Amino acid sequence: MSNLAAAVESPITEDMVSSYRRDGFVRVRGMAGREQALAWGKTAQAFAANHRDDDCCNNNVFNQYVNAWRDDPAMAAITRDPRIAATATRLAGVPLRLWHDQILIKTPGKSVATELHQDQPYWPHDHRPNPISMWIALCDVPVERGCMTFIPGSHRHTDLAPQDFNDAGSLLAMCPELNWDTRVTVPLRAGDCTFHHGRCAHMATPNLTDDPRVAHVVIFIDADTPYDGQPHPVTEPLGLTVGQTLPDEMFPPA
């Protein structure tokens, strides 16, 4: 943990830590104040408006803007907020580093569900055990606007291949027992967030409202995570060698 994050008190209890480690996710209310979160939402939308031609930002599920913190000081202030790093580190219980951030915007009218998937199988990380993502609502996100649903305990399925979040059956075909597990849907007010393990199966509902759903995700991984050579747009331009620990200047300690 960085010195700054170490000095910050995270807004969680021991019960929340236990819940996260048991279920693979936890809701944290008021990570940011409502007005601050709405202001961050405007910052995120302004960033998106200026990066519409980014090759990797758009698909039929959401508009995605990766590593916004590297390109925009205002987004860096969000991603590097020490409250976020302190909370992620306390939940994971190990030193972490930033993997990347991403603005996720579900546009109104044509939105579809983000289907069940795990995050970690997409990443070139040699499957370290403590990846954790913070997903903060930068607007009110009721069910009809694209909130998250989780399968508690699914982070224990650590050997699954990458899934297709466009396909409702992709994860369930790989792991049929998840069909019968409880699902927990978590609507959020602006400023509330969830933290979820990189192997916790999750999805997001379509945005059926007339307004965009704006969320920001900050992803952390074990501090000693090495690059495993798997192709990924974040690491491909960096010329990393297999087995190399991810460099601090691009993936700073939490």
PDB file of C-alpha atoms in Angstrom:
ATOM      1  CA  MET A   1       0.000   0.000   0.000  1.00  0.00           C
ATOM      2  CA  SER A   2       1.279   3.504  -0.784  1.00  0.00           C
ATOM      3  CA  ASN A   3       2.037   5.828   2.114  1.00  0.00           C
ATOM      4  CA  LEU A   4      -0.961   7.978   1.164  1.00  0.00           C
ATOM      5  CA  ALA A   5      -3.377   5.046   1.049  1.00  0.00           C
ATOM      6  CA  ALA A   6      -1.964   3.680   4.301  1.00  0.00           C
ATOM      7  CA  ALA A   7      -2.850   6.937   6.051  1.00  0.00           C
ATOM      8  CA  VAL A   8      -6.475   6.868   4.877  1.00  0.00           C
ATOM      9  CA  GLU A   9      -9.204   5.177   6.863  1.00  0.00           C
ATOM     10  CA  SER A  10     -11.402   3.068   4.600  1.00  0.00           C
ATOM     11  CA  PRO A  11     -15.176   3.283   5.128  1.00  0.00           C
ATOM     12  CA  ILE A  12     -15.749  -0.417   5.852  1.00  0.00           C
ATOM     13  CA  THR A  13     -16.202  -2.696   8.844  1.00  0.00           C
ATOM     14  CA  GLU A  14     -14.765  -6.088   9.678  1.00  0.00           C
ATOM     15  CA  ASP A  15     -18.143  -7.613   8.840  1.00  0.00           C
ATOM     16  CA  MET A  16     -17.870  -6.121   5.347  1.00  0.00           C
ATOM     17  CA  VAL A  17     -14.372  -7.557   4.956  1.00  0.00           C
ATOM     18  CA  SER A  18     -15.679 -10.986   5.993  1.00  0.00           C
ATOM     19  CA  SER A  19     -18.626 -10.656   3.613  1.00  0.00           C
ATOM     20  CA  TYR A  20     -16.320  -9.774   0.711  1.00  0.00           C
ATOM     21  CA  ARG A  21     -14.034 -12.705   1.350  1.00  0.00           C
ATOM     22  CA  ARG A  22     -16.978 -15.117   1.690  1.00  0.00           C
ATOM     23  CA  ASP A  23     -19.098 -13.879  -1.219  1.00  0.00           C
ATOM     24  CA  GLY A  24     -16.553 -12.272  -3.551  1.00  0.00           C
ATOM     25  CA  PHE A  25     -18.272  -8.875  -3.522  1.00  0.00           C
ATOM     26  CA  VAL A  26     -19.518  -6.201  -1.148  1.00  0.00           C
ATOM     27  CA  ARG A  27     -21.486  -2.979  -1.475  1.00  0.00           C
ATOM     28  CA  VAL A  28     -19.960   0.154   0.074  1.00  0.00           C
ATOM     29  CA  ARG A  29     -22.376   3.027   0.470  1.00  0.00           C
ATOM     30  CA  GLY A  30     -21.111   6.591   0.176  1.00  0.00           C
ATOM     31  CA  MET A  31     -17.615   5.954  -1.136  1.00  0.00           C
ATOM     32  CA  ALA A  32     -18.076   9.471  -2.504  1.00  0.00           C
ATOM     33  CA  GLY A  33     -20.655  12.080  -1.566  1.00  0.00           C
ATOM     34  CA  ARG A  34     -23.563  12.406  -3.952  1.00  0.00           C
ATOM     35  CA  GLU A  35     -22.555  15.808  -5.314  1.00  0.00           C
ATOM     36  CA  GLN A  36     -18.964  14.690  -5.765  1.00  0.00           C
ATOM     37  CA  ALA A  37     -20.087  11.543  -7.579  1.00  0.00           C
ATOM     38  CA  LEU A  38     -22.353  13.504  -9.921  1.00  0.00           C
ATOM     39  CA  ALA A  39     -19.487  15.903 -10.637  1.00  0.00           C
ATOM     40  CA  TRP A  40     -17.257  12.919 -11.376  1.00  0.00           C
ATOM     41  CA  GLY A  41     -19.982  11.690 -13.731  1.00  0.00           C
ATOM     42  CA  LYS A  42     -19.770  14.940 -15.692  1.00  0.00           C
ATOM     43  CA  THR A  43     -15.984  14.591 -15.806  1.00  0.00           C
ATOM     44  CA  ALA A  44     -16.302  11.035 -17.142  1.00  0.00           C
ATOM     45  CA  GLN A  45     -18.834  12.038 -19.794  1.00  0.00           C
ATOM     46  CA  ALA A  46     -16.636  14.953 -20.896  1.00  0.00           C
ATOM     47  CA  PHE A  47     -13.717  12.539 -21.239  1.00  0.00           C
ATOM     48  CA  ALA A  48     -15.889  10.178 -23.289  1.00  0.00           C
ATOM     49  CA  ALA A  49     -17.072  12.989 -25.552  1.00  0.00           C
ATOM     50  CA  ASN A  50     -13.455  13.837 -26.353  1.00  0.00           C
ATOM     51  CA  HIS A  51     -12.448  10.229 -27.052  1.00  0.00           C
ATOM     52  CA  ARG A  52     -15.217   8.948 -29.294  1.00  0.00           C
ATOM     53  CA  ASP A  53     -12.742   7.655 -31.874  1.00  0.00           C
ATOM     54  CA  ASP A  54     -10.751   5.550 -29.410  1.00  0.00           C
ATOM     55  CA  ASP A  55     -10.339   2.174 -31.130  1.00  0.00           C
ATOM     56  CA  CYS A  56     -11.086   0.104 -28.021  1.00  0.00           C
ATOM     57  CA  CYS A  57     -13.894   2.087 -26.410  1.00  0.00           C
ATOM     58  CA  ASN A  58     -17.111   0.994 -28.095  1.00  0.00           C
ATOM     59  CA  ASN A  59     -19.017  -2.295 -28.341  1.00  0.00           C
ATOM     60  CA  ASN A  60     -22.658  -3.285 -28.450  1.00  0.00           C
ATOM     61  CA  VAL A  61     -22.905  -3.654 -24.655  1.00  0.00           C
ATOM     62  CA  PHE A  62     -21.333  -0.425 -23.359  1.00  0.00           C
ATOM     63  CA  ASN A  63     -18.919   2.322 -24.302  1.00  0.00           C
ATOM     64  CA  GLN A  64     -15.604   1.656 -22.569  1.00  0.00           C
ATOM     65  CA  TYR A  65     -12.692   4.042 -22.041  1.00  0.00           C
ATOM     66  CA  VAL A  66      -9.626   2.304 -20.599  1.00  0.00           C
ATOM     67  CA  ASN A  67      -6.778   3.987 -18.704  1.00  0.00           C
ATOM     68  CA  ALA A  68      -8.527   7.327 -18.564  1.00  0.00           C
ATOM     69  CA  TRP A  69      -6.298   8.186 -15.587  1.00  0.00           C
ATOM     70  CA  ARG A  70      -3.235   8.249 -17.841  1.00  0.00           C
ATOM     71  CA  ASP A  71      -4.792  10.742 -20.262  1.00  0.00           C
ATOM     72  CA  ASP A  72      -6.693  13.170 -18.069  1.00  0.00           C
ATOM     73  CA  PRO A  73      -5.690  14.724 -14.713  1.00  0.00           C
ATOM     74  CA  ALA A  74      -9.334  15.008 -13.654  1.00  0.00           C
ATOM     75  CA  MET A  75      -9.881  11.286 -14.216  1.00  0.00           C
ATOM     76  CA  ALA A  76      -6.581  10.536 -12.458  1.00  0.00           C
ATOM     77  CA  ALA A  77      -7.895  12.327  -9.376  1.00  0.00           C
ATOM     78  CA  ILE A  78     -10.811   9.885  -9.303  1.00  0.00           C
ATOM     79  CA  THR A  79      -8.865   6.715 -10.026  1.00  0.00           C
ATOM     80  CA  ARG A  80      -6.066   7.570  -7.614  1.00  0.00           C
ATOM     81  CA  ASP A  81      -8.362   8.699  -4.788  1.00  0.00           C
ATOM     82  CA  PRO A  82      -6.670   7.173  -1.717  1.00  0.00           C
ATOM     83  CA  ARG A  83     -10.007   6.088  -0.211  1.00  0.00           C
ATOM     84  CA  ILE A  84     -10.449   3.656  -3.074  1.00  0.00           C
ATOM     85  CA  ALA A  85      -6.966   2.172  -2.786  1.00  0.00           C
ATOM     86  CA  ALA A  86      -7.222   1.909   1.001  1.00  0.00           C
ATOM     87  CA  THR A  87     -10.551   0.087   0.833  1.00  0.00           C
ATOM     88  CA  ALA A  88      -9.419  -2.315  -1.897  1.00  0.00           C
ATOM     89  CA  THR A  89      -6.263  -3.136   0.049  1.00  0.00           C
ATOM     90  CA  ARG A  90      -8.162  -3.781   3.269  1.00  0.00           C
ATOM     91  CA  LEU A  91     -10.647  -6.060   1.525  1.00  0.00           C
ATOM     92  CA  ALA A  92      -7.986  -8.018  -0.356  1.00  0.00           C
ATOM     93  CA  GLY A  93      -5.661  -8.170   2.639  1.00  0.00           C
ATOM     94  CA  VAL A  94      -2.496  -8.014   0.525  1.00  0.00           C
ATOM     95  CA  PRO A  95      -0.421  -5.300  -1.206  1.00  0.00           C
ATOM     96  CA  LEU A  96      -1.971  -4.272  -4.519  1.00  0.00           C
ATOM     97  CA  ARG A  97      -1.144  -2.289  -7.619  1.00  0.00           C
ATOM     98  CA  LEU A  98      -3.384  -0.558 -10.151  1.00  0.00           C
ATOM     99  CA  TRP A  99      -4.117  -2.634 -13.248  1.00  0.00           C
ATOM    100  CA  HIS A 100      -6.239  -0.094 -15.095  1.00  0.00           C
ATOM    101  CA  ASP A 101      -9.339   2.031 -14.807  1.00  0.00           C
ATOM    102  CA  GLN A 102     -12.253   2.229 -17.203  1.00  0.00           C
ATOM    103  CA  ILE A 103     -15.231   4.472 -17.727  1.00  0.00           C
ATOM    104  CA  LEU A 104     -18.276   2.354 -18.620  1.00  0.00           C
ATOM    105  CA  ILE A 105     -21.267   4.108 -20.148  1.00  0.00           C
ATOM    106  CA  LYS A 106     -24.453   2.283 -21.098  1.00  0.00           C
ATOM    107  CA  THR A 107     -26.233   4.505 -23.555  1.00  0.00           C
ATOM    108  CA  PRO A 108     -30.024   4.862 -23.325  1.00  0.00           C
ATOM    109  CA  GLY A 109     -32.406   3.321 -25.793  1.00  0.00           C
ATOM    110  CA  LYS A 110     -30.187   0.686 -27.412  1.00  0.00           C
ATOM    111  CA  SER A 111     -28.649  -0.886 -24.326  1.00  0.00           C
ATOM    112  CA  VAL A 112     -28.406  -4.635 -23.778  1.00  0.00           C
ATOM    113  CA  ALA A 113     -27.320  -6.673 -20.780  1.00  0.00           C
ATOM    114  CA  THR A 114     -23.696  -7.290 -19.932  1.00  0.00           C
ATOM    115  CA  GLU A 115     -23.993 -11.050 -19.505  1.00  0.00           C
ATOM    116  CA  LEU A 116     -22.505 -13.167 -16.723  1.00  0.00           C
ATOM    117  CA  HIS A 117     -18.731 -13.324 -16.751  1.00  0.00           C
ATOM    118  CA  GLN A 118     -15.603 -13.279 -14.629  1.00  0.00           C
ATOM    119  CA  ASP A 119     -12.991 -10.581 -15.242  1.00  0.00           C
ATOM    120  CA  GLN A 120      -9.690 -12.265 -14.459  1.00  0.00           C
ATOM    121  CA  PRO A 121      -9.665 -14.781 -17.328  1.00  0.00           C
ATOM    122  CA  TYR A 122      -9.285 -11.857 -19.759  1.00  0.00           C
ATOM    123  CA  TRP A 123      -6.120 -10.556 -18.096  1.00  0.00           C
ATOM    124  CA  PRO A 124      -2.441 -11.478 -18.735  1.00  0.00           C
ATOM    125  CA  HIS A 125      -1.645 -11.961 -15.047  1.00  0.00           C
ATOM    126  CA  ASP A 126      -0.730 -15.563 -14.341  1.00  0.00           C
ATOM    127  CA  HIS A 127      -3.895 -15.756 -12.201  1.00  0.00           C
ATOM    128  CA  ARG A 128      -2.746 -14.175  -8.962  1.00  0.00           C
ATOM    129  CA  PRO A 129      -5.365 -14.791  -6.208  1.00  0.00           C
ATOM    130  CA  ASN A 130      -6.513 -11.309  -5.159  1.00  0.00           C
ATOM    131  CA  PRO A 131      -7.695  -9.170  -8.099  1.00  0.00           C
ATOM    132  CA  ILE A 132     -10.332  -6.675  -6.995  1.00  0.00           C
ATOM    133  CA  SER A 133     -12.408  -4.102  -8.862  1.00  0.00           C
ATOM    134  CA  MET A 134     -14.232  -1.080  -7.526  1.00  0.00           C
ATOM    135  CA  TRP A 135     -17.344  -0.126  -9.558  1.00  0.00           C
ATOM    136  CA  ILE A 136     -18.684   3.283  -8.513  1.00  0.00           C
ATOM    137  CA  ALA A 137     -22.002   4.732  -9.648  1.00  0.00           C
ATOM    138  CA  LEU A 138     -21.562   8.261 -11.038  1.00  0.00           C
ATOM    139  CA  CYS A 139     -25.337   8.625 -11.339  1.00  0.00           C
ATOM    140  CA  ASP A 140     -28.213   6.831  -9.647  1.00  0.00           C
ATOM    141  CA  VAL A 141     -28.231   3.241 -10.958  1.00  0.00           C
ATOM    142  CA  PRO A 142     -31.482   1.431 -10.199  1.00  0.00           C
ATOM    143  CA  VAL A 143     -32.141  -1.947 -11.794  1.00  0.00           C
ATOM    144  CA  GLU A 144     -33.638  -0.441 -14.940  1.00  0.00           C
ATOM    145  CA  ARG A 145     -30.571   1.738 -15.548  1.00  0.00           C
ATOM    146  CA  GLY A 146     -27.961  -1.026 -15.645  1.00  0.00           C
ATOM    147  CA  CYS A 147     -26.982  -2.099 -12.136  1.00  0.00           C
ATOM    148  CA  MET A 148     -24.852  -5.097 -11.229  1.00  0.00           C
ATOM    149  CA  THR A 149     -25.844  -8.639 -10.267  1.00  0.00           C
ATOM    150  CA  PHE A 150     -23.391 -11.049  -8.587  1.00  0.00           C
ATOM    151  CA  ILE A 151     -23.275 -14.776  -7.855  1.00  0.00           C
ATOM    152  CA  PRO A 152     -21.978 -15.088  -4.270  1.00  0.00           C
ATOM    153  CA  GLY A 153     -19.088 -17.503  -3.871  1.00  0.00           C
ATOM    154  CA  SER A 154     -18.410 -17.830  -7.587  1.00  0.00           C
ATOM    155  CA  HIS A 155     -14.905 -16.378  -7.107  1.00  0.00           C
ATOM    156  CA  ARG A 156     -13.872 -19.853  -5.971  1.00  0.00           C
ATOM    157  CA  HIS A 157     -14.129 -21.073  -9.581  1.00  0.00           C
ATOM    158  CA  THR A 158     -10.540 -20.190 -10.452  1.00  0.00           C
ATOM    159  CA  ASP A 159      -9.892 -22.376 -13.498  1.00  0.00           C
ATOM    160  CA  LEU A 160     -12.425 -21.136 -16.049  1.00  0.00           C
ATOM    161  CA  ALA A 161     -11.437 -19.893 -19.503  1.00  0.00           C
ATOM    162  CA  PRO A 162     -12.468 -16.425 -20.740  1.00  0.00           C
ATOM    163  CA  GLN A 163     -16.206 -16.031 -21.230  1.00  0.00           C
ATOM    164  CA  ASP A 164     -18.223 -13.996 -23.725  1.00  0.00           C
ATOM    165  CA  PHE A 165     -20.168 -11.222 -21.964  1.00  0.00           C
ATOM    166  CA  ASN A 166     -22.333 -10.875 -25.078  1.00  0.00           C
ATOM    167  CA  ASP A 167     -23.589 -14.459 -24.629  1.00  0.00           C
ATOM    168  CA  ALA A 168     -25.975 -15.243 -21.756  1.00  0.00           C
ATOM    169  CA  GLY A 169     -24.994 -18.917 -21.869  1.00  0.00           C
ATOM    170  CA  SER A 170     -21.213 -18.629 -22.120  1.00  0.00           C
ATOM    171  CA  LEU A 171     -20.237 -18.807 -18.438  1.00  0.00           C
ATOM    172  CA  LEU A 172     -23.055 -21.166 -17.526  1.00  0.00           C
ATOM    173  CA  ALA A 173     -22.005 -23.648 -20.207  1.00  0.00           C
ATOM    174  CA  MET A 174     -18.522 -23.750 -18.658  1.00  0.00           C
ATOM    175  CA  CYS A 175     -19.813 -23.997 -15.092  1.00  0.00           C
ATOM    176  CA  PRO A 176     -23.383 -25.407 -15.130  1.00  0.00           C
ATOM    177  CA  GLU A 177     -23.684 -25.527 -11.328  1.00  0.00           C
ATOM    178  CA  LEU A 178     -23.860 -21.717 -11.295  1.00  0.00           C
ATOM    179  CA  ASN A 179     -27.315 -22.005 -12.853  1.00  0.00           C
ATOM    180  CA  TRP A 180     -28.646 -22.949  -9.415  1.00  0.00           C
ATOM    181  CA  ASP A 181     -26.722 -20.508  -7.251  1.00  0.00           C
ATOM    182  CA  THR A 182     -28.235 -17.410  -5.670  1.00  0.00           C
ATOM    183  CA  ARG A 183     -27.930 -14.141  -7.585  1.00  0.00           C
ATOM    184  CA  VAL A 184     -27.807 -10.796  -5.811  1.00  0.00           C
ATOM    185  CA  THR A 185     -28.770  -7.610  -7.658  1.00  0.00           C
ATOM    186  CA  VAL A 186     -27.287  -4.415  -6.227  1.00  0.00           C
ATOM    187  CA  PRO A 187     -28.845  -1.058  -7.239  1.00  0.00           C
ATOM    188  CA  LEU A 188     -26.660   1.901  -6.295  1.00  0.00           C
ATOM    189  CA  ARG A 189     -27.173   5.566  -5.583  1.00  0.00           C
ATOM    190  CA  ALA A 190     -24.640   8.024  -6.980  1.00  0.00           C
ATOM    191  CA  GLY A 191     -21.488   7.701  -4.865  1.00  0.00           C
ATOM    192  CA  ASP A 192     -22.176   4.118  -3.779  1.00  0.00           C
ATOM    193  CA  CYS A 193     -19.921   1.406  -5.089  1.00  0.00           C
ATOM    194  CA  THR A 194     -19.265  -2.302  -5.123  1.00  0.00           C
ATOM    195  CA  PHE A 195     -15.964  -4.116  -4.813  1.00  0.00           C
ATOM    196  CA  HIS A 196     -15.797  -7.512  -6.465  1.00  0.00           C
ATOM    197  CA  HIS A 197     -13.156 -10.189  -6.833  1.00  0.00           C
ATOM    198  CA  GLY A 198     -11.847 -10.736 -10.355  1.00  0.00           C
ATOM    199  CA  ARG A 199     -13.333 -14.246 -10.348  1.00  0.00           C
ATOM    200  CA  CYS A 200     -16.744 -13.283  -8.953  1.00  0.00           C
ATOM    201  CA  ALA A 201     -19.311 -13.890 -11.685  1.00  0.00           C
ATOM    202  CA  HIS A 202     -21.343 -10.764 -12.399  1.00  0.00           C
ATOM    203  CA  MET A 203     -23.527  -9.101 -14.991  1.00  0.00           C
ATOM    204  CA  ALA A 204     -25.247  -5.764 -15.528  1.00  0.00           C
ATOM    205  CA  THR A 205     -28.817  -5.178 -16.612  1.00  0.00           C
ATOM    206  CA  PRO A 206     -29.673  -3.158 -19.730  1.00  0.00           C
ATOM    207  CA  ASN A 207     -30.170   0.581 -19.463  1.00  0.00           C
ATOM    208  CA  LEU A 208     -33.889   0.983 -20.131  1.00  0.00           C
ATOM    209  CA  THR A 209     -34.034   4.647 -19.084  1.00  0.00           C
ATOM    210  CA  ASP A 210     -33.711   7.824 -21.135  1.00  0.00           C
ATOM    211  CA  ASP A 211     -30.368   8.787 -19.570  1.00  0.00           C
ATOM    212  CA  PRO A 212     -26.892   7.291 -19.820  1.00  0.00           C
ATOM    213  CA  ARG A 213     -25.648   5.025 -17.072  1.00  0.00           C
ATOM    214  CA  VAL A 214     -22.239   6.271 -16.037  1.00  0.00           C
ATOM    215  CA  ALA A 215     -19.900   4.166 -13.907  1.00  0.00           C
ATOM    216  CA  HIS A 216     -16.190   4.184 -13.248  1.00  0.00           C
ATOM    217  CA  VAL A 217     -14.175   1.074 -12.490  1.00  0.00           C
ATOM    218  CA  VAL A 218     -10.778   0.967 -10.793  1.00  0.00           C
ATOM    219  CA  ILE A 219      -9.076  -2.426 -10.954  1.00  0.00           C
ATOM    220  CA  PHE A 220      -6.309  -3.594  -8.631  1.00  0.00           C
ATOM    221  CA  ILE A 221      -4.189  -6.738  -8.740  1.00  0.00           C
ATOM    222  CA  ASP A 222      -1.623  -8.373  -6.446  1.00  0.00           C
ATOM    223  CA  ALA A 223       1.463  -6.164  -6.237  1.00  0.00           C
ATOM    224  CA  ASP A 224       3.747  -9.038  -7.313  1.00  0.00           C
ATOM    225  CA  THR A 225       1.680  -9.914 -10.400  1.00  0.00           C
ATOM    226  CA  PRO A 226       3.854 -10.965 -13.375  1.00  0.00           C
ATOM    227  CA  TYR A 227       2.980 -10.643 -17.052  1.00  0.00           C
ATOM    228  CA  ASP A 228       2.105 -14.051 -18.519  1.00  0.00           C
ATOM    229  CA  GLY A 229       2.278 -13.209 -22.224  1.00  0.00           C
ATOM    230  CA  GLN A 230      -1.455 -13.423 -22.944  1.00  0.00           C
ATOM    231  CA  PRO A 231      -2.466 -10.717 -25.463  1.00  0.00           C
ATOM    232  CA  HIS A 232      -4.204  -7.716 -23.927  1.00  0.00           C
ATOM    233  CA  PRO A 233      -4.570  -4.152 -25.260  1.00  0.00           C
ATOM    234  CA  VAL A 234      -3.210  -2.615 -22.038  1.00  0.00           C
ATOM    235  CA  THR A 235       0.073  -4.550 -22.105  1.00  0.00           C
ATOM    236  CA  GLU A 236       0.654  -5.139 -25.827  1.00  0.00           C
ATOM    237  CA  PRO A 237       2.337  -1.746 -26.475  1.00  0.00           C
ATOM    238  CA  LEU A 238       4.732  -2.065 -23.521  1.00  0.00           C
ATOM    239  CA  GLY A 239       7.192  -4.698 -24.733  1.00  0.00           C
ATOM    240  CA  LEU A 240       6.975  -6.723 -21.516  1.00  0.00           C
ATOM    241  CA  THR A 241       8.659 -10.107 -21.181  1.00  0.00           C
ATOM    242  CA  VAL A 242       6.906 -13.171 -19.784  1.00  0.00           C
ATOM    243  CA  GLY A 243       7.465 -13.392 -16.031  1.00  0.00           C
ATOM    244  CA  GLN A 244       8.227  -9.688 -15.653  1.00  0.00           C
ATOM    245  CA  THR A 245       6.484  -7.989 -12.728  1.00  0.00           C
ATOM    246  CA  LEU A 246       4.291  -5.186 -14.042  1.00  0.00           C
ATOM    247  CA  PRO A 247       6.234  -1.894 -13.881  1.00  0.00           C
ATOM    248  CA  ASP A 248       5.382   0.682 -11.199  1.00  0.00           C
ATOM    249  CA  GLU A 249       5.334   3.645 -13.549  1.00  0.00           C
ATOM    250  CA  MET A 250       2.451   2.204 -15.589  1.00  0.00           C
ATOM    251  CA  PHE A 251       0.818   0.136 -12.836  1.00  0.00           C
ATOM    252  CA  PRO A 252       1.495   2.071  -9.611  1.00  0.00           C
ATOM    253  CA  PRO A 253       1.252   0.566  -6.143  1.00  0.00           C
ATOM    254  CA  ALA A 254      -2.100   1.102  -4.421  1.00  0.00           C
TER     255      ALA A 254
END
